Structure formats: C-alpha cells, structure tokens
Tab-separated table of C-alpha atoms and ligand atoms in Angstrom:
chain	number	residue	atom	x	y	z
E	822	MET	CA	0.000	0.000	0.000
E	823	ASN	CA	2.893	2.406	-0.020
E	824	SER	CA	4.004	2.764	-3.628
E	825	ALA	CA	2.213	6.130	-3.990
E	826	ASN	CA	3.879	7.303	-0.785
E	827	GLN	CA	7.321	6.629	-2.162
E	828	THR	CA	6.729	8.546	-5.369
E	829	HIS	CA	5.023	11.682	-4.004
E	830	GLY	CA	5.857	14.235	-1.352
E	831	GLY	CA	3.528	15.476	1.348
E	832	ASN	CA	2.803	12.276	3.250
E	833	ILE	CA	2.790	14.014	6.585
E	834	THR	CA	-0.043	11.913	8.017
E	835	GLU	CA	2.016	8.763	7.694
E	836	GLU	CA	5.261	10.366	8.875
E	837	ALA	CA	3.547	11.870	11.926
E	838	ARG	CA	2.053	8.469	12.755
E	839	LYS	CA	5.492	6.834	12.572
E	840	LEU	CA	7.071	9.526	14.752
E	841	ARG	CA	4.062	9.585	17.094
E	842	ILE	CA	3.781	13.345	16.817
E	843	LYS	CA	1.033	15.682	15.631
E	844	GLU	CA	0.927	16.424	11.900
E	845	SER	CA	0.991	20.126	12.693
E	846	ASN	CA	4.448	19.680	14.251
E	847	ILE	CA	5.928	18.679	10.909
E	848	LEU	CA	7.258	21.304	8.537
E	849	ASP	CA	6.417	19.855	5.148
E	850	ALA	CA	9.079	20.871	2.625
E	851	SER	CA	8.458	17.780	0.521
E	852	ALA	CA	5.255	18.811	-1.280
E	853	SER	CA	5.721	22.078	-3.139
E	854	ILE	CA	2.727	24.069	-2.020
E	855	VAL	CA	2.566	27.798	-1.323
E	856	PRO	CA	3.200	28.238	2.436
E	857	PHE	CA	0.617	30.970	3.116
E	858	PRO	CA	-2.842	30.053	4.343
E	859	PRO	CA	-5.218	29.945	1.346
E	860	PRO	CA	-7.156	33.159	0.541
E	861	LYS	CA	-9.907	33.911	3.106
E	862	SER	CA	-12.453	33.941	0.298
E	863	ILE	CA	-12.043	30.131	0.074
E	864	HIS	CA	-13.058	29.762	3.706
E	865	HIS	CA	-16.080	32.010	3.168
E	866	CYS	CA	-17.079	30.173	0.010
E	867	LEU	CA	-16.887	26.802	1.770
E	868	LEU	CA	-18.982	28.041	4.693
E	869	LYS	CA	-21.567	29.483	2.334
E	870	THR	CA	-21.704	26.253	0.356
E	871	PHE	CA	-22.075	24.209	3.542
E	872	SER	CA	-24.842	26.338	4.958
E	873	GLY	CA	-26.912	26.524	1.779
E	874	THR	CA	-28.625	23.646	0.000
E	875	SER	CA	-25.595	23.022	-2.192
E	876	LEU	CA	-24.501	19.836	-0.455
E	877	ARG	CA	-27.909	18.294	-1.007
E	878	LYS	CA	-27.763	18.518	-4.781
E	879	TYR	CA	-25.429	16.875	-7.271
E	880	PRO	CA	-22.828	19.178	-8.751
E	881	ASP	CA	-23.554	20.372	-12.303
E	882	CYS	CA	-22.010	17.472	-14.224
E	883	THR	CA	-21.067	19.776	-17.114
E	884	TYR	CA	-19.217	22.110	-14.698
E	885	GLN	CA	-20.309	24.846	-17.084
E	886	ASN	CA	-19.824	27.802	-14.694
E	887	PHE	CA	-16.337	26.636	-13.764
E	888	ARG	CA	-15.464	26.088	-17.425
E	889	GLU	CA	-16.662	29.556	-18.307
E	890	ALA	CA	-14.683	31.126	-15.466
E	891	ILE	CA	-11.486	29.324	-16.507
E	892	GLY	CA	-12.145	30.119	-20.172
E	893	ARG	CA	-12.487	33.843	-19.406
E	894	TRP	CA	-9.231	33.840	-17.406
E	895	HIS	CA	-7.264	32.241	-20.243
E	896	GLY	CA	-9.181	33.944	-23.060
E	897	ILE	CA	-10.399	30.678	-24.590
E	898	HIS	CA	-13.769	29.105	-25.330
E	899	PRO	CA	-15.213	27.134	-22.352
E	900	SER	CA	-15.617	24.041	-24.534
E	901	MET	CA	-11.797	23.828	-24.558
E	902	VAL	CA	-11.724	23.427	-20.772
E	903	LEU	CA	-12.379	20.380	-18.603
E	904	PRO	CA	-12.180	20.754	-14.809
E	905	GLY	CA	-10.836	17.712	-12.969
E	906	ASN	CA	-10.392	16.217	-9.530
E	907	GLY	CA	-6.878	17.673	-9.410
E	908	ALA	CA	-4.471	17.586	-12.319
E	909	ALA	CA	-3.794	13.952	-11.405
E	910	GLU	CA	-7.247	12.804	-12.520
E	911	LEU	CA	-6.804	14.461	-15.913
E	912	LEU	CA	-3.394	12.839	-16.402
E	913	THR	CA	-5.218	9.497	-16.306
E	914	TRP	CA	-7.403	10.501	-19.278
E	915	ALA	CA	-4.495	12.040	-21.151
E	916	ALA	CA	-2.754	8.683	-20.718
E	917	ARG	CA	-5.685	6.871	-22.306
E	918	ASP	CA	-5.326	9.041	-25.429
E	919	ALA	CA	-1.534	8.621	-25.309
E	920	THR	CA	-1.889	4.842	-25.184
E	921	GLU	CA	-4.016	4.869	-28.333
E	922	LYS	CA	-1.403	6.930	-30.178
E	923	GLY	CA	1.558	4.604	-29.434
E	924	THR	CA	4.707	4.907	-27.349
E	925	SER	CA	5.103	7.783	-24.914
E	926	ILE	CA	8.391	9.456	-24.083
E	927	LEU	CA	8.746	10.327	-20.405
E	928	ILE	CA	11.566	12.508	-19.172
E	929	ALA	CA	13.841	11.284	-16.414
E	930	PRO	CA	14.033	12.502	-13.756
E	931	GLY	CA	10.380	13.481	-13.846
E	932	PHE	CA	6.994	13.394	-12.160
E	933	ALA	CA	6.073	9.763	-11.432
E	934	ASP	CA	2.373	10.138	-12.048
E	935	TYR	CA	2.679	9.987	-15.838
E	936	ALA	CA	3.872	6.375	-15.617
E	937	ARG	CA	1.109	5.599	-13.099
E	938	ALA	CA	-1.459	7.021	-15.532
E	939	LEU	CA	-0.049	5.104	-18.525
E	940	ASN	CA	0.058	1.876	-16.520
E	941	CYS	CA	-3.726	2.163	-16.042
E	942	TRP	CA	-4.127	1.518	-19.780
E	943	ASN	CA	-1.114	-0.758	-20.315
E	944	GLY	CA	0.362	2.168	-22.224
E	945	LYS	CA	3.858	1.818	-23.673
E	946	TYR	CA	6.500	4.297	-22.571
E	947	ARG	CA	10.222	4.766	-22.370
E	948	TYR	CA	12.381	7.253	-20.506
E	949	ILE	CA	14.871	9.638	-21.981
E	950	HIS	CA	17.364	11.367	-19.750
E	951	LEU	CA	17.305	15.076	-19.289
E	952	PRO	CA	20.791	16.638	-19.248
E	953	LEU	CA	21.054	18.019	-15.715
E	954	VAL	CA	22.263	21.396	-16.874
E	955	TRP	CA	20.851	24.640	-15.552
E	956	SER	CA	21.279	27.653	-17.762
E	957	SER	CA	21.798	31.065	-16.187
E	958	LYS	CA	19.286	32.271	-18.759
E	959	THR	CA	15.635	31.496	-18.099
E	960	PRO	CA	13.561	30.243	-19.881
E	961	GLN	CA	15.845	27.508	-21.195
E	962	THR	CA	15.548	25.878	-24.572
E	963	PHE	CA	13.992	22.436	-24.198
E	964	PRO	CA	17.052	20.281	-24.872
E	965	LEU	CA	15.668	16.957	-26.148
E	966	THR	CA	14.646	15.780	-29.589
E	967	THR	CA	13.259	12.284	-30.039
E	968	ASN	CA	11.085	10.383	-32.406
E	969	SER	CA	8.054	8.926	-30.743
E	970	ASN	CA	4.322	9.253	-31.046
E	971	VAL	CA	3.741	10.994	-27.748
E	972	ILE	CA	5.808	13.213	-25.461
E	973	TRP	CA	5.008	14.296	-21.893
E	974	ILE	CA	6.498	17.643	-20.834
E	975	THR	CA	6.420	19.345	-17.441
E	976	ASN	CA	6.842	23.115	-17.497
E	977	PRO	CA	8.470	24.150	-15.222
E	978	HIS	CA	10.078	20.761	-14.875
E	979	ASN	CA	9.645	18.757	-11.678
E	980	PRO	CA	12.022	18.070	-9.882
E	981	THR	CA	14.660	20.270	-11.571
E	982	GLY	CA	12.796	23.597	-11.591
E	983	GLN	CA	13.906	24.387	-15.169
E	984	LEU	CA	11.518	26.570	-17.154
E	985	TRP	CA	11.264	25.691	-20.873
E	986	SER	CA	10.643	28.366	-23.469
E	987	ARG	CA	7.382	28.242	-25.392
E	988	ALA	CA	9.293	28.669	-28.654
E	989	SER	CA	11.309	25.489	-28.022
E	990	LEU	CA	8.252	23.472	-26.942
E	991	GLU	CA	6.236	24.635	-29.949
E	992	LEU	CA	8.596	22.681	-32.227
E	993	LEU	CA	7.486	19.447	-30.546
E	994	LEU	CA	4.021	19.884	-32.007
E	995	GLN	CA	5.391	19.130	-35.460
E	996	ARG	CA	7.320	16.031	-34.348
E	997	HIS	CA	4.792	14.188	-32.192
E	998	SER	CA	1.242	13.125	-32.790
E	999	LEU	CA	0.391	14.045	-29.201
E	1000	VAL	CA	2.083	16.526	-26.840
E	1001	ILE	CA	0.968	16.555	-23.196
E	1002	CYS	CA	2.250	19.592	-21.347
E	1003	ASP	CA	1.772	19.621	-17.572
E	1004	GLU	CA	1.800	23.234	-16.369
E	1005	ALA	CA	0.924	22.395	-12.749
E	1006	PHE	CA	3.501	24.885	-11.413
E	1007	LEU	CA	3.478	27.486	-14.182
E	1008	SER	CA	1.157	29.964	-12.477
E	1009	LEU	CA	3.695	30.215	-9.632
E	1010	VAL	CA	6.560	31.225	-11.896
E	1011	PRO	CA	7.167	34.970	-12.102
E	1012	ASP	CA	6.523	35.930	-15.737
E	1013	GLY	CA	5.893	32.238	-16.393
E	1014	GLU	CA	2.613	32.589	-18.319
E	1015	LYS	CA	4.600	33.857	-21.320
E	1016	GLN	CA	5.853	30.279	-21.740
E	1017	SER	CA	2.424	28.643	-21.440
E	1018	LEU	CA	1.229	26.517	-24.348
E	1019	VAL	CA	-2.424	27.415	-23.666
E	1020	PRO	CA	-2.535	29.951	-26.560
E	1021	LEU	CA	-1.410	27.191	-28.961
E	1022	VAL	CA	-4.293	24.821	-28.212
E	1023	GLU	CA	-6.715	26.570	-30.578
E	1024	ASN	CA	-4.598	25.703	-33.636
E	1025	ASN	CA	-3.081	22.397	-32.516
E	1026	SER	CA	-5.427	19.492	-32.035
E	1027	ASN	CA	-2.486	17.321	-30.879
E	1028	LEU	CA	-1.883	19.398	-27.735
E	1029	ILE	CA	-3.160	18.828	-24.189
E	1030	VAL	CA	-2.288	21.315	-21.440
E	1031	ILE	CA	-2.879	20.299	-17.817
E	1032	ARG	CA	-3.111	22.917	-15.051
E	1033	SER	CA	-3.539	22.710	-11.280
E	1034	LEU	CA	-4.849	25.075	-8.610
E	1035	THR	CA	-3.354	22.903	-5.838
E	1036	LYS	CA	0.028	24.584	-5.463
E	1037	LEU	CA	-0.926	28.197	-6.150
E	1038	PHE	CA	-3.769	28.343	-3.623
E	1039	ALA	CA	-2.464	25.735	-1.139
E	1040	VAL	CA	-5.586	23.602	-1.584
E	1041	ALA	CA	-4.181	20.114	-2.208
E	1042	GLY	CA	-7.043	18.673	-0.150
E	1043	LEU	CA	-9.761	20.159	-2.370
E	1044	ARG	CA	-8.484	18.570	-5.619
E	1045	LEU	CA	-8.781	21.232	-8.300
E	1046	GLY	CA	-7.232	21.115	-11.741
E	1047	TYR	CA	-8.225	21.487	-15.380
E	1048	ALA	CA	-7.265	20.381	-18.854
E	1049	ILE	CA	-7.189	22.597	-21.930
E	1050	SER	CA	-7.469	20.923	-25.296
E	1051	LYS	CA	-9.750	20.612	-28.291
E	1052	ALA	CA	-13.450	20.286	-27.363
E	1053	GLU	CA	-13.884	16.875	-29.070
E	1054	ARG	CA	-11.128	15.323	-26.966
E	1055	LEU	CA	-12.497	16.726	-23.703
E	1056	TYR	CA	-16.004	15.642	-24.598
E	1057	ARG	CA	-14.678	12.094	-25.021
E	1058	TRP	CA	-12.949	12.235	-21.614
E	1059	GLN	CA	-16.114	13.504	-20.017
E	1060	ASN	CA	-17.999	10.478	-21.296
E	1061	TRP	CA	-15.334	8.099	-19.973
E	1062	ARG	CA	-15.115	9.366	-16.444
E	1063	ASP	CA	-17.593	9.256	-13.617
E	1064	PRO	CA	-20.293	11.929	-13.885
E	1065	TRP	CA	-19.225	14.082	-10.890
E	1066	PRO	CA	-15.461	13.850	-10.402
E	1067	LEU	CA	-15.355	17.249	-8.659
E	1068	ASN	CA	-17.524	17.514	-5.587
E	1069	GLY	CA	-19.781	20.521	-5.016
E	1070	LEU	CA	-17.376	22.210	-2.591
E	1071	ALA	CA	-14.450	22.071	-5.008
E	1072	ASP	CA	-16.666	23.262	-7.860
E	1073	ALA	CA	-17.944	26.241	-5.817
E	1074	VAL	CA	-14.425	27.255	-4.751
E	1075	GLY	CA	-13.069	26.831	-8.281
E	1076	ILE	CA	-15.769	29.094	-9.738
E	1077	MET	CA	-15.215	31.724	-7.063
E	1078	LEU	CA	-11.409	31.727	-7.495
E	1079	MET	CA	-11.382	31.900	-11.273
E	1080	ASN	CA	-14.164	34.474	-11.574
E	1081	ASP	CA	-12.497	37.232	-9.594
E	1082	HIS	CA	-9.642	38.256	-11.863
E	1083	LYS	CA	-8.529	41.139	-9.685
E	1084	LYS	CA	-8.097	38.927	-6.602
E	1085	LEU	CA	-6.546	36.138	-8.642
E	1086	GLN	CA	-3.946	38.527	-10.052
E	1087	LYS	CA	-3.258	40.007	-6.612
E	1088	TRP	CA	-2.729	36.553	-5.092
E	1089	THR	CA	-0.501	35.485	-7.977
E	1090	ASN	CA	1.587	38.659	-7.598
E	1091	LYS	CA	2.038	37.915	-3.892
E	1092	VAL	CA	3.251	34.390	-4.711
E	1093	HIS	CA	5.639	35.689	-7.375
E	1094	SER	CA	7.154	38.291	-5.019
E	1095	TRP	CA	7.702	35.582	-2.394
E	1096	ILE	CA	9.456	33.293	-4.913
E	1097	LEU	CA	11.629	36.122	-6.266
E	1098	LYS	CA	12.711	37.017	-2.742
E	1099	GLU	CA	13.000	33.657	-0.995
E	1100	GLY	CA	14.152	31.448	-3.902
E	1101	PRO	CA	17.600	32.997	-4.470
E	1102	TRP	CA	18.048	33.445	-0.685
E	1103	LEU	CA	17.436	29.773	0.062
E	1104	GLN	CA	19.507	28.685	-2.936
E	1105	SER	CA	22.529	30.676	-1.761
E	1106	LYS	CA	22.186	29.538	1.880
E	1107	LEU	CA	21.861	25.891	0.842
E	1108	SER	CA	24.871	26.192	-1.471
E	1109	SER	CA	26.952	27.524	1.417
E	1110	LEU	CA	26.407	24.281	3.385
E	1111	PRO	CA	29.310	21.798	3.320
E	1112	GLY	CA	29.218	19.591	0.217
E	1113	ILE	CA	25.879	20.919	-1.063
E	1114	ARG	CA	25.097	22.414	-4.462
E	1115	ALA	CA	21.639	23.946	-4.851
E	1116	HIS	CA	20.529	24.416	-8.432
E	1117	PRO	CA	18.589	27.470	-9.588
E	1118	SER	CA	14.845	27.062	-9.976
E	1119	ALA	CA	12.119	29.055	-11.705
E	1120	THR	CA	9.562	27.927	-9.141
E	1121	ASN	CA	8.988	27.062	-5.478
E	1122	PHE	CA	11.278	24.073	-5.030
E	1123	LEU	CA	15.016	23.607	-5.216
E	1124	LEU	CA	16.902	20.500	-6.204
E	1125	ILE	CA	20.077	19.999	-4.219
E	1126	GLU	CA	22.960	17.703	-4.964
E	1127	SER	CA	26.001	16.375	-3.159
E	1128	GLU	CA	28.893	14.174	-4.228
E	1129	ASN	CA	28.048	11.840	-1.358
E	1130	SER	CA	24.854	10.240	-0.147
E	1131	LEU	CA	22.524	12.620	1.679
E	1132	LEU	CA	20.843	9.877	3.669
E	1133	GLN	CA	22.163	11.429	6.868
E	1134	LEU	CA	19.633	14.217	6.233
E	1135	ARG	CA	16.894	11.761	7.195
E	1136	ALA	CA	17.683	13.172	10.637
E	1137	LEU	CA	15.907	16.327	9.446
E	1138	LEU	CA	12.646	14.497	10.034
E	1139	ARG	CA	13.668	12.436	13.047
E	1140	LYS	CA	15.359	15.219	14.997
E	1141	HIS	CA	13.938	18.428	13.563
E	1142	HIS	CA	10.541	17.325	12.221
E	1143	ILE	CA	11.274	18.708	8.767
E	1144	LEU	CA	10.134	16.566	5.862
E	1145	VAL	CA	12.028	16.994	2.576
E	1146	ARG	CA	11.660	15.019	-0.633
E	1147	GLU	CA	14.184	12.241	-1.088
E	1148	CYS	CA	14.889	11.746	-4.772
E	1149	ALA	CA	15.949	8.104	-5.133
E	1150	SER	CA	12.478	7.288	-6.509
E	1151	PHE	CA	13.055	9.676	-9.429
E	1152	GLU	CA	14.421	7.740	-12.389
E	1153	GLY	CA	17.989	9.021	-12.912
E	1154	LEU	CA	18.554	10.504	-9.435
E	1155	GLY	CA	19.986	8.782	-6.375
E	1156	ASP	CA	20.305	9.307	-2.645
E	1157	ASN	CA	22.697	12.210	-3.197
E	1158	TRP	CA	19.812	14.424	-4.365
E	1159	LEU	CA	17.000	16.093	-2.405
E	1160	ARG	CA	14.160	18.404	-3.360
E	1161	ILE	CA	13.258	21.107	-0.882
E	1162	SER	CA	10.222	23.313	-1.241
E	1163	LEU	CA	10.385	26.992	-0.490
E	1164	GLN	CA	8.844	28.228	2.775
E	1165	LYS	CA	8.333	31.549	4.486
E	1166	LYS	CA	11.575	33.164	5.698
E	1167	LYS	CA	11.223	31.861	9.274
E	1168	ASP	CA	10.880	28.278	8.099
E	1169	ASN	CA	13.570	28.603	5.430
E	1170	LYS	CA	15.893	29.664	8.268
E	1171	ARG	CA	14.733	26.662	10.305
E	1172	ILE	CA	15.658	24.341	7.422
E	1173	ILE	CA	19.109	25.876	7.004
E	1174	LEU	CA	19.850	25.727	10.742
E	1175	ALA	CA	18.757	22.096	10.969
E	1176	MET	CA	20.803	21.102	7.920
E	1177	LYS	CA	23.866	22.925	9.290
E	1178	ASN	CA	23.422	21.068	12.543
E	1179	ILE	CA	23.381	17.684	10.802
E	1180	LEU	CA	26.041	18.324	8.149
E	1181	ASN	CA	28.580	19.825	10.538
N	2416	PLP	C1	4.247	18.181	-12.032
N	2416	PLP	C2	2.979	17.869	-11.306
N	2416	PLP	N1	1.839	17.747	-11.993
N	2416	PLP	C3	0.676	17.458	-11.387
N	2416	PLP	C4	0.615	17.273	-10.027
N	2416	PLP	C5	-0.702	16.929	-9.384
N	2416	PLP	O1	-1.429	18.088	-9.093
N	2416	PLP	P1	-2.881	18.012	-8.438
N	2416	PLP	O2	-2.725	18.181	-6.980
N	2416	PLP	O3	-3.633	19.147	-9.063
N	2416	PLP	O4	-3.455	16.688	-8.798
N	2416	PLP	C6	1.772	17.388	-9.252
N	2416	PLP	C7	1.731	17.180	-7.798
N	2416	PLP	O5	2.719	17.136	-7.119
N	2416	PLP	C8	2.990	17.686	-9.923
N	2416	PLP	O6	4.136	17.801	-9.230
C-alpha cells in the first residue's frame, strides 16, 4: 500500500504516525505548495456552500460555470476546458489518449504520475534522460529531440525547476502526434505565463495542457485542476469518467477563485514576489552548506545535490521534524539528491539551521 507514498511528497499523516507526533508539528518541505494560508475567500465560500442547499444537490455534471470562469481567465472558449479532480485525474485521461497513439516518451528525472497514468491503460513508454544542466538564462531551450508518437512535458520541470521556453516546446508539435504539457507549477513562476502553451491549443489538435490550482492556492485537499485541449477530446474524456469527479465544494471554490480576476492577479503577484525574494536566498544559503550544491529554480522548489549520499539528512525528520523530498524514486537521481520546497523566511531559516546542525 505504499508505492504512492514513495513517489510523491507530502505524506505528513504517515510520517507523523510513525514519529508519534502531531501532523501540525511537521514542517512539510516535501510537497511544493505555497506556504501561506489559502485566501480567506475560500473559507467564506466553503462556509456558504455548507450552509446553503448546495450539499444536497449533485454538482452540475457539465461544470459549465467553472469552465466559463477558466475560459475567461485564459481567453479561450469554455468548450476547450475540462475541470478535474486535481491535475492527477486528468493525467489518467491524457494517458488513455496517449496509449491509443503509441509509445510515450517520459523525461527522467520526472513526475512519477505519468507512468502511473499510462500503466492504467497498459500504455507503452520509455524514458529519456534530461541533461542536468541549468542555464543562467531562463527560460531555457527544451534540450531533447526524439522520435516517438507521444511526449510528456512538465513546465516548469519537476524536480529540476527548469523553465522551458514556449518557442522550443512549440517545435514538438510538429514532431509528435500528441504533446501533453503539464503546467501544474506554471502559475507560480514569475513571468511564467509567457511560456504557457495554452494559446497554442486553438490551432493544434495534438496538444493537451494540464493545469492545477493545488500549489498556487495551497488547496491540495480540495483537488482542483483542469485540462485545456480541443473540445472533441475533452467531450470524449467527459464520457469516460464518472459523472461528478469534482464535488460541489471544489466546484464552488473553483468558480469563485477563477471568476475574480482582480483577486486572482493580486494573489498570484504575492506568490511571485515571495518566490523572487526567498528562492535565491534559500539557494545561496543551501549552497553555502558543506558539500551541497543547490541548483537554480524558476519555481517554489530547489533540487540539491552532493557528491556523497545525503541519507544522513533523514535526521531532518527524526530530529527536527522537517520533511524533505528524497529523490531516489526519481528515475535518474539517487540518494545524493533532495528536493526542498520553499517556505516563508522563518521556516527557510529553520531548514538551514537544521541542515547545518546535521552536516557539521
Ligand atoms: C508536475 C505535477 N503535476 C501534477 C501534479 C498533481 O497536481 P494536483 O494536486 O492538481 O493533482 C503534481 C503534484 O505534485 C505535480 O508535481
């Protein structure tokens, strides 16, 4: 029962149980979620939804209001949008299409859920290795060219934090019969939307873009994501899946968040300012620790590397109750790599102090 636990961060319930401490005592730097409490409007929206009759009725199975709100935000027709129970649910349907097209290329190291999704359909895939090279210039040119039917891209890439340029990704649309671009972290990247492939969906029927609200709004528990692709494809997915994959609470919050453009922009700006300030600070502090190299990142997590095993940093959890993401489960990385998600200044300092304590 623990294969999902080994391939994803954020399992604080299980770690707290093992340590016999309260979950709230763990600083979770393994899942890369914005560290501020979610906007108050989410709380209000949930209360309102609870106290009305909304829980009694089924959600609108077309999710039309949510689609329209997302469509207005991205400037696209609502028929090109399909809300999902987190990005993860939509990856499963993208994998069904990928399986029909042939062999998928997955990038290693990369997000493990693409393989999970393909395995649901006995989909064929192979890994190609990403050169672990970080350019001082961001966005970087996507460095790989391969011949295969389908390619899965993550922009920015997880776990390396590299941001790929739209111009370099656009070329993939001519090479592959299906391109799946997971932009789960893109809204967090300062100036990142310029690299989004969303504007290309209209003219490219072989493109699927997957987005998530989980990280930006710190609502992993609500499960909110959406796919953008041609209407015919999304209509097919809708007929495959269960009729109400998003519950009424998630639907209500999603509509509220995406409808208020002013608040959405303000929140996004706050997240960008935090990343611009804390990202380089944490990177330089981590790099000053003995034997550690912290690579630059466009988003809210940093990949660190050492010449030697970093297994001694398991004491971060045992002694300091700080959970970071071990990377041995990422194809192509070993126990000398760790991914650490960005926190507020106070907690970033706590991480550095604890690591100093262990490494010295
Ligand atoms: C690259 C990437 N895509 C998608 C997801 C899943 O997002 P969601 O919570 O919306 O299902 C994650 C979660 O960690 C992720 O890292």
